[in-house]
Coordinates of C-alpha atoms and ligand atoms in Angstrom, one line a residue:
M1398 CA -25.1 2.9 -31.5
S1399 CA -26.9 3.6 -28.2
N1400 CA -25.2 6.1 -25.9
A1401 CA -25.8 7.5 -22.4
L1402 CA -23.9 9.4 -19.7
F1403 CA -24.0 6.6 -17.1
K1404 CA -24.2 7.2 -13.4
V1405 CA -22.1 4.8 -11.4
P1406 CA -23.3 3.3 -8.0
V1407 CA -22.5 5.6 -5.2
A1408 CA -19.5 4.2 -3.3
V1409 CA -19.8 3.6 0.4
N1410 CA -17.2 2.0 2.6
E1411 CA -17.5 -1.7 3.1
P1412 CA -18.7 -2.4 6.7
V1413 CA -16.0 -4.2 8.7
R1414 CA -17.2 -7.5 10.1
A1415 CA -16.6 -8.0 13.8
Y1416 CA -15.8 -11.8 13.8
A1417 CA -16.9 -12.2 17.4
P1418 CA -16.1 -15.7 18.6
G1419 CA -19.2 -17.9 18.1
S1420 CA -20.6 -15.8 15.3
V1421 CA -21.4 -17.3 11.9
E1422 CA -18.8 -15.1 10.2
H1423 CA -16.1 -16.2 12.7
T1424 CA -16.9 -19.9 12.2
N1425 CA -17.0 -19.7 8.4
L1426 CA -13.7 -17.8 8.2
I1427 CA -11.9 -20.1 10.6
N1428 CA -13.3 -23.1 8.7
K1429 CA -12.0 -21.7 5.5
Y1430 CA -8.6 -21.1 7.1
K1431 CA -8.5 -24.7 8.3
E1432 CA -9.6 -26.0 4.9
M1433 CA -6.8 -24.1 3.1
Y1434 CA -4.3 -25.1 5.8
N1435 CA -5.1 -28.8 5.5
Q1436 CA -5.6 -29.1 1.8
E1437 CA -3.0 -30.9 -0.5
P1438 CA -0.1 -28.5 -1.2
I1439 CA -1.0 -26.2 -4.1
D1440 CA 1.0 -25.4 -7.2
V1441 CA 0.7 -21.7 -7.9
P1442 CA 1.4 -20.8 -11.6
M1443 CA 2.4 -17.6 -13.2
H1444 CA -0.5 -16.1 -15.3
I1445 CA 0.5 -14.9 -18.7
G1446 CA -2.1 -14.0 -21.3
G1447 CA -4.7 -16.0 -19.4
K1448 CA -2.6 -19.1 -19.4
E1449 CA -1.2 -20.8 -16.3
V1450 CA 2.6 -21.1 -16.7
R1451 CA 4.7 -23.5 -14.7
T1452 CA 8.4 -24.1 -14.5
N1453 CA 10.7 -26.7 -12.9
N1454 CA 11.9 -24.1 -10.4
K1455 CA 9.4 -24.5 -7.5
R1456 CA 9.7 -22.5 -4.3
P1457 CA 7.8 -23.4 -1.1
M1458 CA 5.2 -21.2 0.5
S1459 CA 4.8 -21.4 4.3
P1460 CA 2.9 -19.4 6.9
P1461 CA 5.2 -17.0 8.7
H1462 CA 3.8 -18.3 12.0
E1463 CA 4.7 -21.9 11.1
H1464 CA 7.6 -22.1 8.7
G1465 CA 7.7 -25.9 8.9
K1466 CA 4.3 -26.2 7.2
V1467 CA 4.3 -26.2 3.4
L1468 CA 1.1 -24.7 1.9
G1469 CA 2.4 -25.4 -1.6
H1470 CA 4.9 -24.1 -4.1
F1471 CA 5.0 -21.3 -6.6
N1472 CA 6.7 -21.4 -10.0
Y1473 CA 9.8 -19.2 -10.3
G1474 CA 10.3 -17.8 -13.7
D1475 CA 13.0 -16.0 -15.6
A1476 CA 13.5 -13.2 -18.2
S1477 CA 11.7 -15.2 -20.9
H1478 CA 8.5 -15.1 -18.8
V1479 CA 8.8 -11.4 -18.3
N1480 CA 9.1 -11.0 -22.1
A1481 CA 6.1 -13.3 -22.6
A1482 CA 4.0 -11.2 -20.1
I1483 CA 4.9 -8.0 -21.9
D1484 CA 3.9 -9.5 -25.2
A1485 CA 0.6 -10.8 -23.8
A1486 CA -0.1 -7.4 -22.3
M1487 CA 0.6 -5.6 -25.5
A1488 CA -1.5 -8.1 -27.5
A1489 CA -4.5 -7.4 -25.2
R1490 CA -4.0 -3.6 -25.1
E1491 CA -5.9 -2.4 -28.2
E1492 CA -9.1 -4.3 -27.4
W1493 CA -9.0 -3.4 -23.7
A1494 CA -8.1 0.3 -24.3
N1495 CA -11.0 0.6 -26.7
L1496 CA -13.6 -1.0 -24.5
P1497 CA -16.2 1.6 -23.4
W1498 CA -15.2 2.8 -19.9
E1499 CA -18.5 1.5 -18.4
Q1500 CA -17.6 -2.0 -19.4
R1501 CA -14.3 -1.8 -17.6
A1502 CA -16.0 -0.2 -14.6
A1503 CA -18.5 -3.1 -14.5
V1504 CA -15.7 -5.6 -14.3
F1505 CA -14.3 -4.0 -11.2
L1506 CA -17.7 -3.4 -9.6
K1507 CA -18.3 -7.1 -10.1
A1508 CA -14.9 -7.8 -8.5
A1509 CA -16.0 -5.7 -5.5
D1510 CA -19.2 -7.7 -5.1
L1511 CA -17.4 -11.1 -5.5
L1512 CA -15.0 -10.0 -2.9
A1513 CA -17.7 -8.9 -0.5
G1514 CA -19.5 -12.2 -1.0
P1515 CA -18.1 -15.5 -2.3
F1516 CA -14.4 -14.5 -2.2
R1517 CA -14.4 -12.9 1.2
D1518 CA -13.5 -15.8 3.4
K1519 CA -11.0 -17.1 0.9
I1520 CA -9.0 -13.9 0.5
N1521 CA -9.0 -13.3 4.2
A1522 CA -7.9 -16.8 5.0
A1523 CA -5.2 -16.6 2.4
T1524 CA -3.9 -13.3 3.9
M1525 CA -4.0 -14.8 7.4
L1526 CA -1.9 -17.8 6.1
A1527 CA 0.5 -16.0 3.8
Q1528 CA 1.1 -12.8 5.7
S1529 CA 0.2 -13.8 9.2
K1530 CA -2.5 -11.3 9.8
N1531 CA -5.1 -11.7 12.5
V1532 CA -8.8 -11.9 11.5
F1533 CA -9.3 -8.2 11.9
Q1534 CA -6.2 -7.1 10.1
A1535 CA -7.0 -9.5 7.2
E1536 CA -10.6 -8.2 7.0
I1537 CA -9.7 -4.5 7.0
D1538 CA -7.0 -5.1 4.3
A1539 CA -7.9 -7.9 1.9
A1540 CA -11.7 -7.6 2.1
C1541 CA -12.7 -4.1 3.0
E1542 CA -9.9 -1.9 1.7
L1543 CA -9.9 -3.7 -1.6
I1544 CA -13.7 -3.5 -2.0
D1545 CA -13.4 0.2 -1.3
F1546 CA -10.5 0.6 -3.8
F1547 CA -12.6 -1.0 -6.6
K1548 CA -15.8 0.9 -5.8
F1549 CA -14.4 4.4 -5.1
N1550 CA -12.0 4.2 -8.0
V1551 CA -14.9 3.5 -10.3
Q1552 CA -16.6 6.6 -9.0
Y1553 CA -13.4 8.6 -9.5
I1554 CA -13.2 7.5 -13.1
T1555 CA -16.4 9.4 -13.8
Q1556 CA -15.1 12.4 -11.9
I1557 CA -12.0 12.5 -14.1
Y1558 CA -13.9 12.0 -17.3
K1559 CA -16.3 14.8 -16.3
E1560 CA -13.4 17.3 -15.9
Q1561 CA -13.9 19.4 -19.1
P1562 CA -12.7 22.8 -20.2
D1563 CA -14.9 25.8 -21.0
S1564 CA -15.6 26.9 -24.5
L1565 CA -16.1 30.4 -26.0
P1566 CA -18.8 31.0 -28.7
G1567 CA -18.0 29.4 -32.0
M1568 CA -16.0 26.4 -30.7
W1569 CA -16.2 23.4 -28.5
N1570 CA -13.2 22.4 -26.3
R1571 CA -13.0 18.9 -25.0
L1572 CA -10.6 16.8 -23.0
E1573 CA -10.5 13.0 -23.5
Y1574 CA -8.4 10.6 -21.4
R1575 CA -6.7 7.7 -23.1
P1576 CA -4.6 5.0 -21.4
L1577 CA -0.8 5.2 -21.6
E1578 CA 0.8 4.2 -24.8
G1579 CA 2.4 0.9 -23.6
F1580 CA 2.1 -1.3 -20.5
V1581 CA 2.3 -0.5 -16.8
F1582 CA 4.6 -2.5 -14.5
A1583 CA 3.2 -3.1 -11.0
I1584 CA 5.7 -4.1 -8.3
T1585 CA 4.0 -4.9 -5.1
P1586 CA 5.0 -5.4 -1.4
F1587 CA 4.2 -8.3 0.9
N1588 CA 2.2 -6.4 3.5
F1589 CA -1.2 -5.4 2.0
T1590 CA -3.2 -7.7 -0.2
S1591 CA -5.4 -4.8 -1.1
I1592 CA -2.4 -2.7 -2.2
C1593 CA -1.2 -5.5 -4.4
A1594 CA -4.5 -5.8 -6.2
N1595 CA -4.9 -2.0 -6.5
L1596 CA -1.5 -1.4 -8.0
C1597 CA -2.8 -3.6 -10.9
A1598 CA -6.4 -2.6 -10.9
A1599 CA -6.1 1.2 -10.8
P1600 CA -4.2 1.4 -14.1
A1601 CA -6.3 -1.4 -15.6
M1602 CA -9.5 0.5 -14.8
M1603 CA -8.2 3.4 -16.8
G1604 CA -7.7 1.1 -19.9
N1605 CA -4.1 0.1 -19.3
V1606 CA -2.6 -3.4 -19.5
V1607 CA -0.3 -4.6 -16.6
V1608 CA 2.6 -6.8 -15.9
W1609 CA 2.5 -7.6 -12.2
K1610 CA 5.5 -8.8 -10.1
P1611 CA 4.4 -9.6 -6.5
A1612 CA 6.7 -10.1 -3.6
A1613 CA 7.6 -13.8 -3.2
S1614 CA 6.1 -13.8 0.3
Q1615 CA 2.7 -12.7 -0.9
I1616 CA 2.2 -15.1 -3.8
Y1617 CA -0.1 -17.4 -1.9
S1618 CA -2.7 -14.6 -1.6
A1619 CA -1.8 -13.1 -5.1
Q1620 CA -3.1 -16.4 -6.6
V1621 CA -6.5 -15.7 -5.0
L1622 CA -6.5 -12.2 -6.5
M1623 CA -5.8 -13.6 -10.0
E1624 CA -8.8 -16.0 -9.4
L1625 CA -10.9 -13.0 -8.4
F1626 CA -9.8 -11.0 -11.5
K1627 CA -10.7 -13.9 -13.7
A1628 CA -14.1 -14.5 -12.1
A1629 CA -14.9 -10.7 -12.4
G1630 CA -14.2 -10.9 -16.2
V1631 CA -10.8 -9.2 -16.5
P1632 CA -9.8 -10.4 -20.0
D1633 CA -6.8 -12.5 -20.7
G1634 CA -3.6 -10.5 -21.0
V1635 CA -4.9 -7.4 -19.2
I1636 CA -3.2 -8.3 -15.9
N1637 CA -0.3 -10.8 -16.1
L1638 CA 1.4 -12.2 -13.0
V1639 CA 5.1 -13.1 -13.2
S1640 CA 7.0 -14.5 -10.2
V1641 CA 10.6 -13.7 -10.9
P1642 CA 13.4 -12.0 -8.9
G1643 CA 12.9 -8.2 -9.0
P1644 CA 16.2 -7.3 -10.7
I1645 CA 15.5 -9.9 -13.5
A1646 CA 12.1 -8.4 -14.1
G1647 CA 13.4 -4.9 -14.0
D1648 CA 16.2 -5.7 -16.4
V1649 CA 13.7 -6.7 -19.1
V1650 CA 10.9 -4.1 -18.3
F1651 CA 13.1 -1.0 -17.9
K1652 CA 14.8 -1.6 -21.3
H1653 CA 11.5 -2.1 -23.1
K1654 CA 10.4 0.6 -25.5
D1655 CA 6.7 0.1 -24.5
F1656 CA 7.3 0.5 -20.8
A1657 CA 4.9 3.4 -19.9
G1658 CA 4.5 3.4 -16.2
L1659 CA 5.7 2.0 -12.9
H1660 CA 3.2 1.5 -10.0
F1661 CA 5.4 0.6 -7.1
T1662 CA 5.0 0.0 -3.4
G1663 CA 7.9 -1.2 -1.3
S1664 CA 11.0 0.1 0.3
T1665 CA 12.6 3.5 -0.4
G1666 CA 16.0 2.1 -1.4
V1667 CA 14.5 -0.2 -4.1
F1668 CA 12.3 2.6 -5.4
R1669 CA 15.2 5.0 -5.8
D1670 CA 17.2 2.3 -7.6
L1671 CA 14.4 1.7 -10.0
W1672 CA 14.0 5.4 -10.7
K1673 CA 17.7 5.6 -11.5
E1674 CA 17.4 2.6 -13.9
I1675 CA 14.4 4.2 -15.6
G1676 CA 16.4 7.4 -15.9
Q1677 CA 19.3 5.6 -17.5
N1678 CA 17.0 4.1 -20.1
I1679 CA 14.9 7.2 -20.7
S1680 CA 15.9 7.6 -24.4
N1681 CA 14.7 4.1 -25.2
Y1682 CA 11.0 4.7 -24.4
K1683 CA 8.2 5.7 -26.7
T1684 CA 6.7 8.0 -24.0
Y1685 CA 8.0 9.4 -20.7
P1686 CA 7.0 6.7 -18.2
R1687 CA 4.8 7.6 -15.2
I1688 CA 6.5 6.8 -12.0
V1689 CA 4.3 6.3 -8.9
G1690 CA 5.8 5.0 -5.8
E1691 CA 4.7 4.6 -2.2
T1692 CA 7.6 3.6 0.0
G1693 CA 8.9 3.6 3.6
G1694 CA 8.1 5.7 6.7
K1695 CA 9.4 6.6 10.1
D1696 CA 6.0 7.5 11.4
F1697 CA 5.7 9.6 14.6
I1698 CA 3.4 10.2 17.5
M1699 CA 4.0 13.7 18.9
V1700 CA 2.4 14.3 22.3
H1701 CA 1.6 17.6 24.0
K1702 CA 1.6 18.0 27.8
S1703 CA -2.2 18.5 27.7
A1704 CA -2.9 15.0 26.3
D1705 CA -4.7 12.2 28.1
A1706 CA -2.3 9.4 29.0
D1707 CA -4.8 6.7 28.1
A1708 CA -5.3 8.1 24.6
V1709 CA -1.5 8.4 24.1
A1710 CA -0.8 4.8 25.3
T1711 CA -3.5 3.3 23.1
A1712 CA -2.4 5.3 20.0
M1713 CA 1.1 3.9 20.7
T1714 CA 0.2 0.3 21.2
R1715 CA -2.3 0.0 18.3
G1716 CA -0.3 2.3 16.1
A1717 CA 3.0 0.6 16.6
F1718 CA 2.1 -3.1 17.0
E1719 CA -0.9 -4.0 14.9
F1720 CA 0.2 -6.4 12.2
Q1721 CA 3.6 -6.6 14.0
G1722 CA 4.5 -3.0 13.0
Q1723 CA 4.7 -4.0 9.4
K1724 CA 2.5 -1.2 8.1
C1725 CA 4.2 1.6 6.2
S1726 CA 2.2 3.9 8.5
A1727 CA 3.1 2.1 11.7
A1728 CA 4.2 4.4 14.6
S1729 CA 7.9 3.8 15.2
R1730 CA 9.0 6.9 17.1
A1731 CA 7.1 8.7 19.9
Y1732 CA 7.9 12.0 21.6
I1733 CA 6.4 12.1 25.1
P1734 CA 6.4 15.0 27.5
M1735 CA 8.1 14.4 30.8
N1736 CA 4.9 15.2 32.8
L1737 CA 3.0 12.3 31.2
W1738 CA 5.7 9.7 30.7
E1739 CA 5.5 7.7 33.9
E1740 CA 1.7 7.3 33.5
V1741 CA 1.9 6.6 29.8
K1742 CA 4.7 4.0 30.4
T1743 CA 2.6 2.2 33.0
I1744 CA -0.4 1.9 30.7
V1745 CA 1.8 0.9 27.6
V1746 CA 3.6 -1.8 29.6
S1747 CA 0.4 -3.2 30.9
Q1748 CA -1.3 -3.2 27.5
V1749 CA 1.7 -4.8 25.8
N1750 CA 2.0 -7.5 28.5
S1751 CA -1.7 -8.3 27.9
F1752 CA -1.1 -9.0 24.2
K1753 CA -1.3 -12.7 23.2
M1754 CA 1.0 -13.8 20.4
G1755 CA 0.7 -16.8 18.1
S1756 CA -1.1 -18.2 15.0
P1757 CA -4.0 -16.2 13.5
E1758 CA -6.0 -19.3 13.7
D1759 CA -6.4 -18.7 17.4
T1760 CA -8.3 -15.4 17.1
S1761 CA -7.5 -14.4 20.7
N1762 CA -3.9 -13.6 19.4
F1763 CA -3.5 -9.9 18.9
I1764 CA 0.1 -10.3 17.6
N1765 CA 1.2 -12.8 14.9
A1766 CA 4.5 -13.5 13.2
V1767 CA 6.7 -11.2 11.0
I1768 CA 6.8 -12.0 7.4
D1769 CA 10.0 -14.1 6.9
E1770 CA 13.4 -15.0 8.3
R1771 CA 15.2 -12.2 6.6
S1772 CA 12.9 -9.7 8.2
F1773 CA 13.0 -11.5 11.6
D1774 CA 16.8 -11.5 11.5
N1775 CA 16.9 -7.8 10.6
I1776 CA 14.5 -6.8 13.4
A1777 CA 16.3 -9.0 15.9
S1778 CA 19.6 -7.4 15.0
Y1779 CA 18.1 -4.0 15.8
I1780 CA 16.9 -5.3 19.2
D1781 CA 20.4 -6.7 19.9
F1782 CA 21.9 -3.4 19.0
I1783 CA 19.6 -1.5 21.3
K1784 CA 20.5 -3.9 24.2
E1785 CA 24.1 -2.8 23.9
Q1786 CA 23.7 0.9 23.8
P1787 CA 24.2 3.1 26.9
D1788 CA 21.7 5.7 25.7
A1789 CA 18.7 3.4 25.2
E1790 CA 16.9 0.8 27.3
I1791 CA 14.1 -1.6 26.6
V1792 CA 11.0 -0.7 28.5
V1793 CA 9.0 -3.8 27.6
G1794 CA 9.5 -6.7 25.1
G1795 CA 12.9 -7.4 23.5
G1796 CA 12.5 -11.1 23.1
Y1797 CA 12.3 -13.1 19.9
D1798 CA 12.0 -16.7 18.8
K1799 CA 12.1 -18.2 15.3
S1800 CA 12.0 -21.9 16.3
K1801 CA 8.4 -22.4 15.0
G1802 CA 7.4 -19.1 13.4
Y1803 CA 9.0 -15.7 13.1
F1804 CA 7.8 -14.2 16.4
I1805 CA 9.1 -11.0 17.8
E1806 CA 7.8 -9.5 21.0
P1807 CA 6.3 -6.0 20.7
T1808 CA 9.2 -3.9 22.0
V1809 CA 9.2 -0.4 23.5
V1810 CA 12.5 1.3 23.8
Q1811 CA 13.3 4.5 25.6
T1812 CA 16.2 6.6 24.5
T1813 CA 17.9 9.8 25.8
N1814 CA 19.2 10.5 22.3
P1815 CA 16.6 12.0 19.9
K1816 CA 18.8 11.0 17.0
F1817 CA 19.2 7.4 18.2
K1818 CA 19.5 4.9 15.4
T1819 CA 16.0 3.5 15.9
M1820 CA 14.5 7.1 16.0
C1821 CA 15.7 7.5 12.5
E1822 CA 15.7 4.3 10.5
E1823 CA 12.7 2.3 9.3
I1824 CA 12.8 -1.1 11.0
F1825 CA 9.5 -2.4 9.7
G1826 CA 8.7 -4.5 12.7
P1827 CA 7.2 -4.2 16.2
V1828 CA 9.7 -1.8 17.7
L1829 CA 8.7 1.6 19.0
T1830 CA 11.3 4.1 20.3
V1831 CA 10.3 6.8 22.7
Y1832 CA 12.1 10.0 23.4
V1833 CA 11.0 11.8 26.5
Y1834 CA 11.3 15.6 26.2
D1835 CA 10.9 18.5 28.7
E1836 CA 7.2 19.4 28.4
N1837 CA 8.2 23.1 28.1
D1838 CA 10.2 22.4 24.9
F1839 CA 7.2 21.6 22.7
E1840 CA 8.1 23.9 19.8
A1841 CA 11.8 22.9 19.7
T1842 CA 10.7 19.2 19.8
L1843 CA 8.4 19.8 16.8
D1844 CA 11.5 20.9 14.9
L1845 CA 13.2 17.7 16.1
V1846 CA 10.3 15.6 14.8
D1847 CA 10.5 17.4 11.4
S1848 CA 14.2 17.0 11.0
T1849 CA 15.0 13.5 12.3
S1850 CA 14.0 11.4 9.3
D1851 CA 14.2 11.6 5.5
Y1852 CA 10.7 10.0 5.4
A1853 CA 7.4 11.9 5.6
L1854 CA 4.6 9.3 5.4
T1855 CA 2.3 9.5 8.5
G1856 CA 2.3 11.2 11.9
S1857 CA 0.0 12.3 14.6
I1858 CA -0.3 15.0 17.3
I1859 CA -2.1 14.1 20.5
S1860 CA -3.2 17.1 22.5
N1861 CA -6.1 18.8 24.2
D1862 CA -4.7 22.2 23.5
R1863 CA -5.9 23.8 20.3
Y1864 CA -3.0 26.2 20.0
A1865 CA -0.6 23.3 20.3
I1866 CA -2.5 21.4 17.6
N1867 CA -2.3 24.4 15.3
L1868 CA 1.4 24.9 15.9
A1869 CA 2.1 21.2 15.2
M1870 CA 0.1 21.3 12.0
K1871 CA 2.1 24.3 10.8
K1872 CA 5.6 23.0 11.9
L1873 CA 5.0 19.5 10.6
E1874 CA 3.4 20.5 7.3
N1875 CA 6.1 18.6 5.3
A1876 CA 6.7 15.8 7.8
A1877 CA 3.7 13.6 6.9
G1878 CA 1.4 13.2 4.0
N1879 CA -1.2 11.7 6.3
F1880 CA -1.5 13.7 9.5
Y1881 CA -3.7 12.6 12.4
I1882 CA -5.0 14.7 15.3
N1883 CA -5.7 12.7 18.5
D1884 CA -5.4 9.4 16.8
K1885 CA -2.9 6.7 15.9
P1886 CA -1.1 7.3 12.6
T1887 CA -2.4 4.1 10.9
G1888 CA -5.6 2.9 9.4
A1889 CA -6.3 5.2 6.5
V1890 CA -9.7 4.4 4.8
V1891 CA -10.3 4.7 1.1
G1892 CA -12.6 7.6 0.3
Q1893 CA -11.9 9.2 3.7
Q1894 CA -8.1 9.6 4.1
P1895 CA -6.5 9.3 0.7
F1896 CA -3.1 7.8 1.4
G1897 CA 0.4 9.0 0.5
G1898 CA 3.3 11.0 2.1
A1899 CA 6.1 13.2 0.9
R1900 CA 9.9 13.6 1.0
G1901 CA 11.7 10.3 0.7
S1902 CA 8.6 8.3 1.4
V1903 CA 6.5 8.7 -1.8
T1904 CA 5.5 10.5 -4.9
N1905 CA 2.3 11.3 -3.0
D1906 CA -0.1 10.3 -5.7
K1907 CA -2.6 9.3 -3.1
A1908 CA -3.8 5.7 -3.5
G1909 CA -7.6 5.4 -3.6
A1910 CA -8.1 8.9 -5.0
P1911 CA -8.5 10.6 -8.4
M1912 CA -4.9 11.9 -8.1
N1913 CA -3.7 8.3 -8.5
L1914 CA -6.0 7.4 -11.4
L1915 CA -4.9 10.6 -13.3
R1916 CA -1.4 9.2 -13.5
W1917 CA -2.6 6.3 -15.7
V1918 CA -4.1 8.4 -18.4
S1919 CA -2.9 10.8 -21.0
A1920 CA -5.2 13.6 -21.9
R1921 CA -5.9 14.8 -25.4
T1922 CA -7.2 18.3 -25.8
I1923 CA -9.6 18.8 -28.7
K1924 CA -10.6 22.2 -30.0
E1925 CA -13.4 22.1 -32.6
T1926 CA -14.1 25.3 -34.5
F1927 CA -17.6 25.5 -36.0
I1928 CA -17.1 28.1 -38.6
P1929 CA -13.4 28.2 -39.6
A1930 CA -11.6 31.5 -40.6
T1931 CA -11.3 32.0 -44.3
D1932 CA -9.0 35.1 -44.4
Y1933 CA -5.6 35.3 -42.7
R1934 CA -6.0 39.1 -42.2
Y1935 CA -6.7 40.2 -38.6
P1936 CA -8.5 43.5 -38.0
F1937 CA -5.4 45.2 -36.7
L1938 CA -3.9 45.0 -40.1
G1939 CA -6.4 47.6 -41.3
Ligands
LIG895 P1 10.7 -4.4 -0.8 O1 11.2 -3.1 -1.3 O2 11.6 -5.4 -0.3 O3 9.9 -5.2 -2.0 C1 8.9 -4.6 -2.7 C2 8.8 -5.2 -4.1 O4 10.0 -4.8 -4.8 C3 8.8 -6.7 -4.0 O5 7.9 -7.2 -5.0 C4 10.2 -7.0 -4.4 O6 10.4 -8.3 -4.9 C5 10.5 -5.9 -5.4 N1 11.9 -5.7 -5.6 C6 13.0 -5.7 -4.7 N2 14.1 -5.4 -5.4 C7 13.8 -5.1 -6.7 C8 14.6 -4.8 -7.8 N3 15.9 -4.5 -7.7 N4 13.9 -4.6 -9.0 C9 12.6 -4.8 -9.1 N5 11.8 -5.2 -8.0 C10 12.4 -5.3 -6.8 O7 9.5 -4.1 0.2 P2 8.6 -5.1 1.1 O8 9.5 -5.7 2.2 O9 7.8 -6.0 0.2 O10 7.6 -4.1 1.8 C11 7.9 -3.3 2.8 C12 8.2 -1.9 2.4 O11 7.1 -1.4 1.7 C13 8.4 -1.0 3.6 O12 9.5 -0.1 3.4 C14 7.1 -0.2 3.7 O13 7.2 1.0 4.3 C15 6.8 -0.1 2.3 N6 5.3 0.1 2.1 C16 4.9 1.4 1.8 C17 3.5 1.6 1.6 C18 3.1 3.0 1.3 O14 1.9 3.1 0.9 N7 3.9 4.0 1.4 C19 2.6 0.6 1.7 C20 3.1 -0.7 2.0 C21 4.5 -0.9 2.2

């Protein structure tokens, strides 16, 4: 057998394409969007053990910006499909787990190159159609972030495997990393195509097999991800997609003895319920399951009196409203000092009024639709609530319309109550609430930022005063897992700002970092003694 210690290609971040109108890349992507929009409705199967599985229970898939248009249907399954997916995963496990790591790495490096090339327009167009992302938001998510996840994670695999103990003379200590003894359950959200793929790919890269339950509203782009995995050479049964209601899938998975790990991204309430369910079943499992969850946020922008109003306003509008505020990291509360507020307000209102809203097919639209009717109604109910409150007023926005698509105007609210409902609760839509504080109360306001929410995902301090920055960093140490200085709190890049928060938000295993991959392996320590002892008597016995 030939052996070598292989060096993997050095990972570099995928350059983000500009898609300037008239460019070849712009034309090609919009043509792909139109082709997918106009094609015959598709029938998206479940993928179990490499087989396409269909049922009689078909659910329509429509773009959020045009709910009357049917792109196709997906096949809704039941508990039997979840059981079949677990069986398929467990049947694939031994061969996949025993494949040399470089073969697994090669599969995902190939996936990265396929995505950067032949799959790029398709995954971006699918994400624009399914999740209503504009060209830029689709590109930084479905193409670039996912390419980065694949490439950087491959690099991190080698870092993990290289982590070895020291050895004294006469022995050799080694650590080896094996996949978990069972299967990993990936439950994914609607909002990031890259996260959906990574929640499956990260455990799979480390030799695990996966049952994947995507959100119903993301299945259109999930199908393209399954095509990508297949084209890259992920073997049958290694990643199995089931489209079933979450509680039905959970009921089967969390009672299964081979359940070995949950890789979850979604809302905090769901994650807490799943953790409880796992706890209740803990004595049924062969091993203690790994639980990795990235959940909600109430992400803040804290502004010092020394900041530039332009920088503050742009951090607010980009941070709060890109992808309609449906990023877990989106700014949704801002603390603005009184000395800057009038100027900041003027710029924010003028920026928001200049946004165009509509279909992502028209790339001059900065704002598109929110994901579905449930989300639309929820956000609209918050806006209605705000309109009735004496301690809050809408500064700009506040309109909504679901006649054609789920459109909500980017909305800025000013409140005089720092604990106002929308300062505390995650809305997951384009609503930013501002609390204006006395600029001389900076330190007390930092305490307010820290204590207002159970979440601790992202946040930023905007200041030109280094002492103020230092104080904010200290006081807000536990308030955000991703902390930004003089920037918006969104837009983490793999390999540069590993992502994950704290408190109620997440387990903070940092997606796109070695910390996350470590959760999907179990280490075996090996001590080999070259010349074994032959007499039990130690010298102290005389
Ligand atoms: P969600 O919690 O509604 O759904 C997430 C997934 O859980 C979906 O696949 C859903 O079908 C499934 N699910 C729901 N109930 C279930 C149950 N009882 N059993 C098993 N599965 C169940 O979240 P969403 O609306 O898709 O996504 C938005 C949420 O995700 C927001 O709270 C956002 O902050 C969070 N998010 C966090 C991060 C992060 O990195 N921290 C990233 C993206 C999204």
